[in-house]
Amino acid sequence: MSEADKHSKTEQPTAKKLEESRKKSPPPLSRDMTSTITLLVSMVTLYTLGGYMLTSLKENTRDLLGGMGTVTLTPITVNSILMQQVISVGAVLAPFLLMVMVAGVVAVFIQGGVVFSTEKLTVKFEKINPLEGIKRLANKEAAVEALKSIIKILIVGYVAFKILRDEMEAILYLTETDINGIFVFVSHISFKIVIHTCGVMIVLAILDLAFVKWNYLQNLKMTKEEVKREHKDSDGDPQLKGKIRKMRYERAFRRLKQIIPTADVVVTNPTHFAVAVKYDRNKMAAPFVIAKGADHLALRIKALARENNVMLVENRFLARELYAQVKEGEEIPESLYVAVAELLAYVYGLKGKTF
């Protein structure tokens, strides 16, 4: 991407752009966050199960060495012993390995989950092109990763140096300690270094995750023209939408021209709503709403009623209730029977008919 392109991409990515990006490839993960969570869980697991694991491995080794004198070594027995040891050691290490695997999966989900994409399965020859590889190594992202690695090494090195310096007096006395004491001391120092390092790494991982997310969104930024074009594609061409609205309106108006002349009365409120009501005692159990409209459509209905000598009656309450409660082509509800009956009786009386 050229500098000009970068400067022109000033708009935040739309939801559609983010979704398309996730389909092509999952959002980038913070390697620091993944490694820190995995390391922390590993150390907690070792601290919790370390004694059990060490005791089990000691007993397993003792049993192995103790039984060597009673077994005739042949290819078959050696193979059997090796299989038993693999199973025994695997059973001891399984809880630790399982926790490490779970930690890795959890770390991925915390950062945005797993996205399965066929895009990753597509062979891209530029990825195996040596020149493209050199370009990737020389880009800004690679430089940032290298800088982060150097910072981490310096910080971890400083933490380890400070702890070892504070324990220097105890280290000098190791020459007078047996092998078991040395092992305990080294384990204690190692655990202390890792715990302090994890504390620092958690802070660095949070900062790295924030940077990775920010950089991801920066790379997905769009130009104003791209945003406008995407909205146009999503919402539809305004001119086309206008034509569709016009066609729908014309179709509805043609229908009204056929229906309104058959109405017995049009109830208005008087400006916002207009509802056309029809009743045929020989065919209908109750009056029907055959057409209704609000605002501009209400004006059309009233105009058609005047053109076809259909009586207009102003009744604010009844017009609102009919418009809100009854769909076109449905009977009026029982709650409005009396009001509509009085209205029709009034209209029929003016026309000299009986209701």
Coordinates of C-alpha atoms in Angstrom, one line a residue:
M1 CA 0.0 0.0 0.0
S2 CA 1.4 3.4 -1.0
E3 CA 1.7 6.3 1.3
A4 CA -1.0 8.1 -0.7
D5 CA -3.4 5.2 -0.2
K6 CA -2.7 5.1 3.5
H7 CA -3.4 8.8 3.9
S8 CA -6.7 8.5 1.9
K9 CA -7.9 5.6 4.2
T10 CA -9.3 7.7 7.0
E11 CA -12.6 5.9 7.8
Q12 CA -13.1 3.1 10.3
P13 CA -13.9 -0.3 8.7
T14 CA -17.5 -1.1 8.4
A15 CA -19.1 -4.2 9.9
K16 CA -19.2 -5.8 6.5
K17 CA -15.5 -5.1 5.9
L18 CA -14.7 -6.7 9.3
E19 CA -16.9 -9.7 8.5
E20 CA -15.2 -10.2 5.1
S21 CA -11.8 -9.9 6.7
R22 CA -12.7 -12.6 9.3
K23 CA -13.9 -14.9 6.5
K24 CA -10.6 -14.5 4.6
S25 CA -8.5 -15.0 7.7
P26 CA -8.9 -14.8 11.5
P27 CA -8.0 -11.6 13.2
P28 CA -4.3 -11.5 14.2
L29 CA -3.5 -12.8 17.6
S30 CA -1.0 -11.4 20.2
R31 CA 1.7 -14.0 20.4
D32 CA 2.8 -12.4 23.7
M33 CA -0.7 -12.9 25.2
T34 CA -0.8 -16.6 24.1
S35 CA 2.7 -17.4 25.3
T36 CA 2.1 -15.5 28.6
I37 CA -1.1 -17.3 29.4
T38 CA 0.4 -20.7 28.5
L39 CA 3.5 -20.0 30.6
L40 CA 1.5 -18.8 33.6
V41 CA -0.8 -21.9 33.5
S42 CA 2.2 -24.2 33.1
M43 CA 3.9 -22.7 36.2
V44 CA 0.8 -22.9 38.3
T45 CA 0.2 -26.5 37.2
L46 CA 3.8 -27.4 38.0
Y47 CA 3.6 -25.7 41.3
T48 CA 0.4 -27.6 42.1
L49 CA 1.3 -31.0 40.6
G50 CA 5.1 -30.8 40.7
G51 CA 5.5 -32.8 43.9
Y52 CA 3.2 -35.5 42.7
M53 CA 4.9 -35.7 39.3
L54 CA 8.4 -35.8 40.8
T55 CA 7.5 -38.5 43.3
S56 CA 5.8 -40.6 40.6
L57 CA 8.8 -40.3 38.3
K58 CA 11.1 -41.2 41.1
E59 CA 9.1 -44.3 42.0
N60 CA 8.8 -45.2 38.3
T61 CA 12.6 -45.0 37.9
R62 CA 13.2 -47.0 41.1
D63 CA 10.9 -49.7 40.0
L64 CA 12.5 -49.8 36.5
L65 CA 16.1 -50.0 37.9
G66 CA 15.0 -52.5 40.6
G67 CA 13.5 -54.9 38.2
M68 CA 16.3 -54.8 35.6
G69 CA 18.2 -57.6 37.4
T70 CA 15.3 -60.0 37.3
V71 CA 14.5 -59.6 33.6
T72 CA 16.4 -61.2 30.7
L73 CA 16.9 -58.5 28.1
T74 CA 15.7 -59.6 24.7
P75 CA 14.3 -57.5 21.9
I76 CA 10.8 -58.5 23.0
T77 CA 11.4 -57.6 26.7
V78 CA 13.1 -54.3 25.9
N79 CA 10.2 -53.3 23.7
S80 CA 7.8 -54.3 26.4
I81 CA 9.7 -52.3 29.0
L82 CA 9.9 -49.2 26.8
M83 CA 6.2 -49.3 26.1
Q84 CA 5.5 -49.6 29.8
Q85 CA 7.7 -46.6 30.5
V86 CA 6.1 -44.5 27.8
I87 CA 2.7 -45.3 29.2
S88 CA 3.8 -44.6 32.8
V89 CA 5.6 -41.4 32.1
G90 CA 2.8 -40.3 29.8
A91 CA 0.2 -40.8 32.5
V92 CA 2.3 -38.7 34.9
L93 CA 2.8 -35.9 32.4
A94 CA -0.7 -36.0 30.9
P95 CA -2.4 -33.6 33.4
F96 CA 0.4 -31.0 32.8
L97 CA 0.3 -31.4 29.0
L98 CA -3.6 -31.2 29.0
M99 CA -3.5 -28.0 31.0
V100 CA -1.0 -26.4 28.6
M101 CA -3.2 -27.4 25.7
V102 CA -6.3 -25.9 27.3
A103 CA -4.4 -22.7 28.2
G104 CA -3.4 -22.3 24.5
V105 CA -7.0 -22.8 23.3
V106 CA -8.4 -20.4 26.0
A107 CA -5.8 -17.8 25.0
V108 CA -7.0 -17.9 21.4
F109 CA -10.6 -17.6 22.3
I110 CA -10.0 -14.7 24.7
Q111 CA -8.5 -12.8 21.7
G112 CA -11.4 -13.3 19.4
G113 CA -12.0 -17.0 19.0
V114 CA -11.3 -19.5 16.2
V115 CA -12.4 -18.7 12.7
F116 CA -12.4 -21.5 10.1
S117 CA -11.6 -20.2 6.7
T118 CA -10.9 -21.9 3.4
E119 CA -8.8 -18.9 2.4
K120 CA -5.9 -20.3 4.5
L121 CA -6.0 -23.5 2.5
T122 CA -5.5 -21.7 -0.8
V123 CA -2.0 -22.0 -2.2
K124 CA -0.5 -18.5 -2.6
F125 CA 2.8 -18.7 -4.6
E126 CA 3.9 -15.3 -3.4
K127 CA 4.3 -16.8 0.1
I128 CA 6.9 -19.2 -1.2
N129 CA 8.6 -16.6 -3.3
P130 CA 12.1 -15.8 -1.7
L131 CA 11.9 -12.2 -2.8
E132 CA 8.4 -11.7 -1.2
G133 CA 9.8 -13.4 1.9
I134 CA 12.6 -10.8 2.1
K135 CA 10.1 -8.0 1.6
R136 CA 8.0 -9.3 4.5
L137 CA 11.0 -9.5 6.7
A138 CA 11.9 -5.9 5.8
N139 CA 8.5 -4.4 6.4
K140 CA 7.4 -2.2 9.3
E141 CA 5.5 -5.1 11.1
A142 CA 8.7 -7.2 11.2
A143 CA 10.6 -4.3 12.6
V144 CA 8.0 -3.8 15.3
E145 CA 8.1 -7.5 16.2
A146 CA 11.9 -7.4 16.4
L147 CA 11.8 -4.4 18.6
K148 CA 9.2 -6.0 20.9
S149 CA 11.4 -9.1 21.2
I150 CA 14.4 -7.1 22.1
I151 CA 12.4 -5.2 24.8
K152 CA 11.1 -8.5 26.2
I153 CA 14.6 -10.0 26.3
L154 CA 16.0 -7.0 28.1
I155 CA 13.2 -6.9 30.7
V156 CA 13.3 -10.6 31.4
G157 CA 17.1 -10.5 31.6
Y158 CA 16.9 -7.6 34.0
V159 CA 14.4 -9.5 36.2
A160 CA 16.5 -12.7 36.2
F161 CA 19.7 -10.7 37.0
K162 CA 18.0 -8.8 39.9
I163 CA 16.7 -12.0 41.5
L164 CA 20.0 -13.8 41.1
R165 CA 21.9 -10.8 42.5
D166 CA 19.5 -10.7 45.6
E167 CA 20.2 -14.5 46.1
M168 CA 23.9 -14.3 45.5
E169 CA 24.7 -15.0 49.2
A170 CA 22.6 -18.2 49.1
I171 CA 24.2 -19.2 45.8
L172 CA 27.7 -19.0 47.4
Y173 CA 26.7 -21.5 50.1
L174 CA 25.6 -24.1 47.5
T175 CA 29.1 -25.5 47.6
E176 CA 28.3 -26.8 51.1
T177 CA 24.9 -28.2 50.2
D178 CA 24.0 -31.7 49.0
I179 CA 22.6 -32.5 45.6
N180 CA 19.0 -32.5 47.0
G181 CA 19.4 -29.1 48.5
I182 CA 20.9 -27.7 45.3
F183 CA 17.9 -29.1 43.4
V184 CA 15.4 -27.5 45.8
F185 CA 17.2 -24.2 45.7
V186 CA 17.5 -24.1 41.9
S187 CA 13.8 -25.0 41.6
H188 CA 12.9 -22.2 44.0
I189 CA 15.0 -19.6 42.2
S190 CA 13.6 -20.8 38.8
F191 CA 10.0 -20.6 40.0
K192 CA 10.7 -17.1 41.5
I193 CA 12.2 -15.9 38.2
V194 CA 9.3 -17.2 36.1
I195 CA 6.6 -15.8 38.4
H196 CA 8.2 -12.3 38.4
T197 CA 8.7 -12.6 34.6
C198 CA 5.0 -13.6 34.2
G199 CA 4.0 -10.5 36.1
V200 CA 6.0 -8.3 33.7
M201 CA 4.9 -10.4 30.7
I202 CA 1.2 -10.0 31.5
V203 CA 1.5 -6.2 31.3
L204 CA 3.5 -6.5 28.1
A205 CA 0.9 -8.9 26.7
I206 CA -2.0 -6.6 27.4
L207 CA -0.1 -3.7 25.7
D208 CA 0.8 -6.0 22.8
L209 CA -2.8 -7.2 22.4
A210 CA -4.1 -3.6 22.3
F211 CA -1.4 -2.8 19.7
V212 CA -2.3 -5.8 17.5
K213 CA -6.0 -4.9 17.5
W214 CA -5.3 -1.3 16.8
N215 CA -2.9 -2.2 13.9
Y216 CA -5.4 -4.7 12.5
L217 CA -8.1 -1.9 12.4
Q218 CA -5.6 0.5 10.9
N219 CA -4.9 -1.9 8.1
L220 CA -8.6 -2.3 7.4
K221 CA -9.4 1.4 7.2
M222 CA -11.3 2.6 4.2
T223 CA -11.5 5.6 2.0
K224 CA -14.7 7.8 2.1
E225 CA -15.5 6.5 -1.4
E226 CA -15.2 2.9 -0.3
V227 CA -17.6 3.5 2.6
K228 CA -20.0 5.3 0.3
R229 CA -19.9 2.5 -2.3
E230 CA -20.4 -0.2 0.4
H231 CA -23.4 1.6 1.9
K232 CA -24.8 1.9 -1.7
D233 CA -24.3 -1.8 -2.2
S234 CA -25.9 -2.7 1.2
D235 CA -28.8 -0.3 1.0
G236 CA -29.3 -0.4 -2.7
D237 CA -29.0 2.3 -5.4
P238 CA -31.1 5.3 -4.2
Q239 CA -32.4 5.9 -7.7
L240 CA -33.4 2.2 -8.0
K241 CA -35.0 2.3 -4.6
G242 CA -36.9 5.5 -5.7
K243 CA -38.2 3.7 -8.8
I244 CA -39.3 0.7 -6.8
R245 CA -41.1 2.9 -4.3
K246 CA -42.8 4.7 -7.2
M247 CA -43.9 1.4 -8.8
R248 CA -45.3 0.2 -5.5
Y249 CA -47.2 3.4 -4.9
E250 CA -48.7 3.3 -8.4
R251 CA -49.7 -0.3 -7.9
A252 CA -51.3 0.5 -4.6
F253 CA -53.1 3.6 -6.2
R254 CA -54.5 1.4 -9.0
R255 CA -55.8 -1.0 -6.4
L256 CA -57.4 1.9 -4.4
K257 CA -59.1 3.2 -7.6
Q258 CA -60.8 -0.2 -7.9
I259 CA -61.7 -0.6 -4.2
I260 CA -62.7 2.8 -2.9
P261 CA -65.8 3.1 -5.2
T262 CA -67.2 -0.1 -3.5
A263 CA -66.9 1.4 0.0
D264 CA -70.0 2.4 2.0
V265 CA -68.1 5.1 3.9
V266 CA -64.6 6.5 4.5
V267 CA -63.9 7.4 8.1
T268 CA -61.3 10.2 8.7
N269 CA -59.7 12.0 11.6
P270 CA -59.7 14.3 9.4
T271 CA -56.1 14.7 8.1
H272 CA -53.9 11.9 9.2
F273 CA -56.0 8.7 8.8
A274 CA -58.6 7.5 6.3
V275 CA -60.3 4.1 6.6
A276 CA -62.7 2.7 4.0
V277 CA -65.4 0.5 5.4
K278 CA -67.8 -1.8 3.5
Y279 CA -70.7 -3.9 4.7
D280 CA -73.0 -6.3 2.7
R281 CA -75.5 -7.9 5.0
N282 CA -76.1 -10.7 2.5
K283 CA -72.5 -11.7 2.2
M284 CA -70.7 -10.5 5.3
A285 CA -71.1 -11.3 9.0
A286 CA -69.6 -8.0 10.0
P287 CA -68.3 -4.8 8.3
F288 CA -64.8 -5.0 6.6
V289 CA -62.0 -2.6 6.3
I290 CA -61.2 -2.7 2.6
A291 CA -58.6 0.1 2.5
K292 CA -56.8 2.4 4.9
G293 CA -54.0 4.9 4.7
A294 CA -52.1 7.5 6.7
D295 CA -50.9 11.0 5.7
H296 CA -50.3 11.2 1.9
L297 CA -52.2 8.0 1.3
A298 CA -55.1 9.1 3.4
L299 CA -55.4 12.2 1.2
R300 CA -55.5 9.9 -1.9
I301 CA -58.2 7.8 -0.4
K302 CA -60.3 10.9 0.5
A303 CA -59.8 12.3 -3.0
L304 CA -61.0 9.0 -4.6
A305 CA -64.0 8.9 -2.3
R306 CA -65.1 12.3 -3.4
E307 CA -64.6 11.4 -7.1
N308 CA -66.8 8.4 -6.6
N309 CA -69.4 9.9 -4.3
V310 CA -68.4 7.8 -1.4
M311 CA -69.4 9.6 1.8
L312 CA -66.6 11.0 4.1
V313 CA -67.4 11.0 7.8
E314 CA -65.1 12.6 10.3
N315 CA -64.7 10.6 13.5
R316 CA -61.3 10.9 15.1
F317 CA -61.6 8.1 17.6
L318 CA -63.1 5.6 15.2
A319 CA -60.6 6.4 12.4
R320 CA -57.6 5.9 14.8
E321 CA -59.0 2.7 16.3
L322 CA -59.8 1.2 12.9
Y323 CA -56.4 2.1 11.5
A324 CA -54.6 0.7 14.5
Q325 CA -56.6 -2.5 15.1
V326 CA -57.8 -3.7 11.7
K327 CA -55.8 -4.8 8.7
E328 CA -57.0 -4.4 5.2
G329 CA -59.4 -7.2 4.2
E330 CA -60.3 -8.0 7.8
E331 CA -63.5 -7.8 9.8
I332 CA -63.8 -5.1 12.4
P333 CA -63.4 -6.4 16.0
E334 CA -66.4 -6.8 18.3
S335 CA -65.3 -3.9 20.5
L336 CA -66.0 -1.5 17.6
Y337 CA -69.3 -3.1 16.4
V338 CA -71.5 -0.4 18.1
A339 CA -69.5 2.6 16.8
V340 CA -69.4 1.2 13.2
A341 CA -73.1 0.2 13.3
E342 CA -74.0 3.8 14.4
L343 CA -71.8 5.2 11.6
L344 CA -73.3 2.9 8.9
A345 CA -76.9 3.6 10.1
Y346 CA -76.2 7.3 9.8
V347 CA -74.7 6.9 6.3
Y348 CA -77.6 4.7 5.2
G349 CA -80.1 7.1 6.6
L350 CA -78.6 10.0 4.6
K351 CA -78.9 7.8 1.5
G352 CA -82.5 6.8 2.3
K353 CA -81.5 3.1 2.9
T354 CA -82.1 0.9 5.8
F355 CA -79.3 -0.7 7.8

